[in-house]
């Protein structure tokens, strides 16, 4: 995925996260607001129940004493947060009460009315009446004498309580402020995370570009080194070819001419081999991966070098070689063969070369010889192009092996001691069952 697409995806995820956070926080705030409001409404309902019970308790056969009813209303009105209570007739006119109640007439019983920092609640109450009728003393608004029992006007009756909602509204305001602050904090975190993610994406892209630039620089350096080595290795054979051609041109004996012509052919073959090696390093072939059974492959390679090893008096043995790896069979064969041929060049009569496979999911093919070995400085340079420890070596064998293993995601590991021997391992080959195919 490109850096632009990653940044677009990060922006979309951030926006979705912010929208989802806003939605969830809004739901949470609404629930908390309803809890605060329901607590105050519940208190209003309790006050109405207490008022209704008090009114019923003070009636005697449908008659009531004015001062007792006034006392009930005044006591309730003095309760904390109670702004007013009242008893209303069917038309909403006040029969008795204390404090202030909302204007505008009756509204639906059982439903809270929120306005001007208060909440009001109506309820219908059943009271006994003594037949006072609308013309009684209550209805005319006349103050009854103290101790006088008088009937109420004809019902039905309504009671109303009005509570101060200031504290509840403040609590709701604090909840709203807290919700906004939490949302802003989440937005800040999301935006900060998005910037960090974008920064990480850009750093990753820059690292990738830097790695590519370094790889290109390394490739250019390697090609320059290859070119210099190729020029050096080509110049000497061409000088020999020129000399031999000059001698042939001088008109010496035919037998000597044939020998010199053969020398020319040999040197030309050497130059062609050098050029082929250069081209293979400069333009590595595309790999074709598939399952490669190691034992048949290594058995074939051991048989291939058996004659040359027998001529040198060197034994080549195959150890544990079970398993199947995910690789390009032709290139892997070429890499192992190069390592085997190097081991043969380093070995002497009576020596022994062993090939084995080690490791689990990430396995390695190891070639161990008992040859001349190498110093540490030689180990560090032995995979460089055109560096050879042997007179007839091209200096391209292990360079090709290194290139093949890097193409397989592996590496070449070399352990060696002078006059003891060398072990070359092709490390990082993936077993076929873990290849994902």
XYZ file of C-alpha atoms in Angstrom, residues 289-292 324-327 361-362 429-437:
19
model
C 9.918 -20.854 -6.723
C 8.528 -24.255 -5.967
C 8.986 -27.208 -3.592
C 12.495 -28.665 -3.787
C 11.579 -29.987 1.250
C 12.267 -26.263 0.866
C 10.543 -23.505 -1.083
C 13.137 -22.318 -3.590
C 11.328 -24.166 9.732
C 14.301 -22.030 8.694
C 15.807 -21.563 3.384
C 12.095 -21.909 4.165
C 10.624 -25.376 4.430
C 7.848 -26.055 1.933
C 5.048 -26.457 4.527
C 5.713 -22.891 5.821
C 5.914 -21.321 2.392
C 2.254 -20.377 2.270
C 1.594 -22.220 -0.992
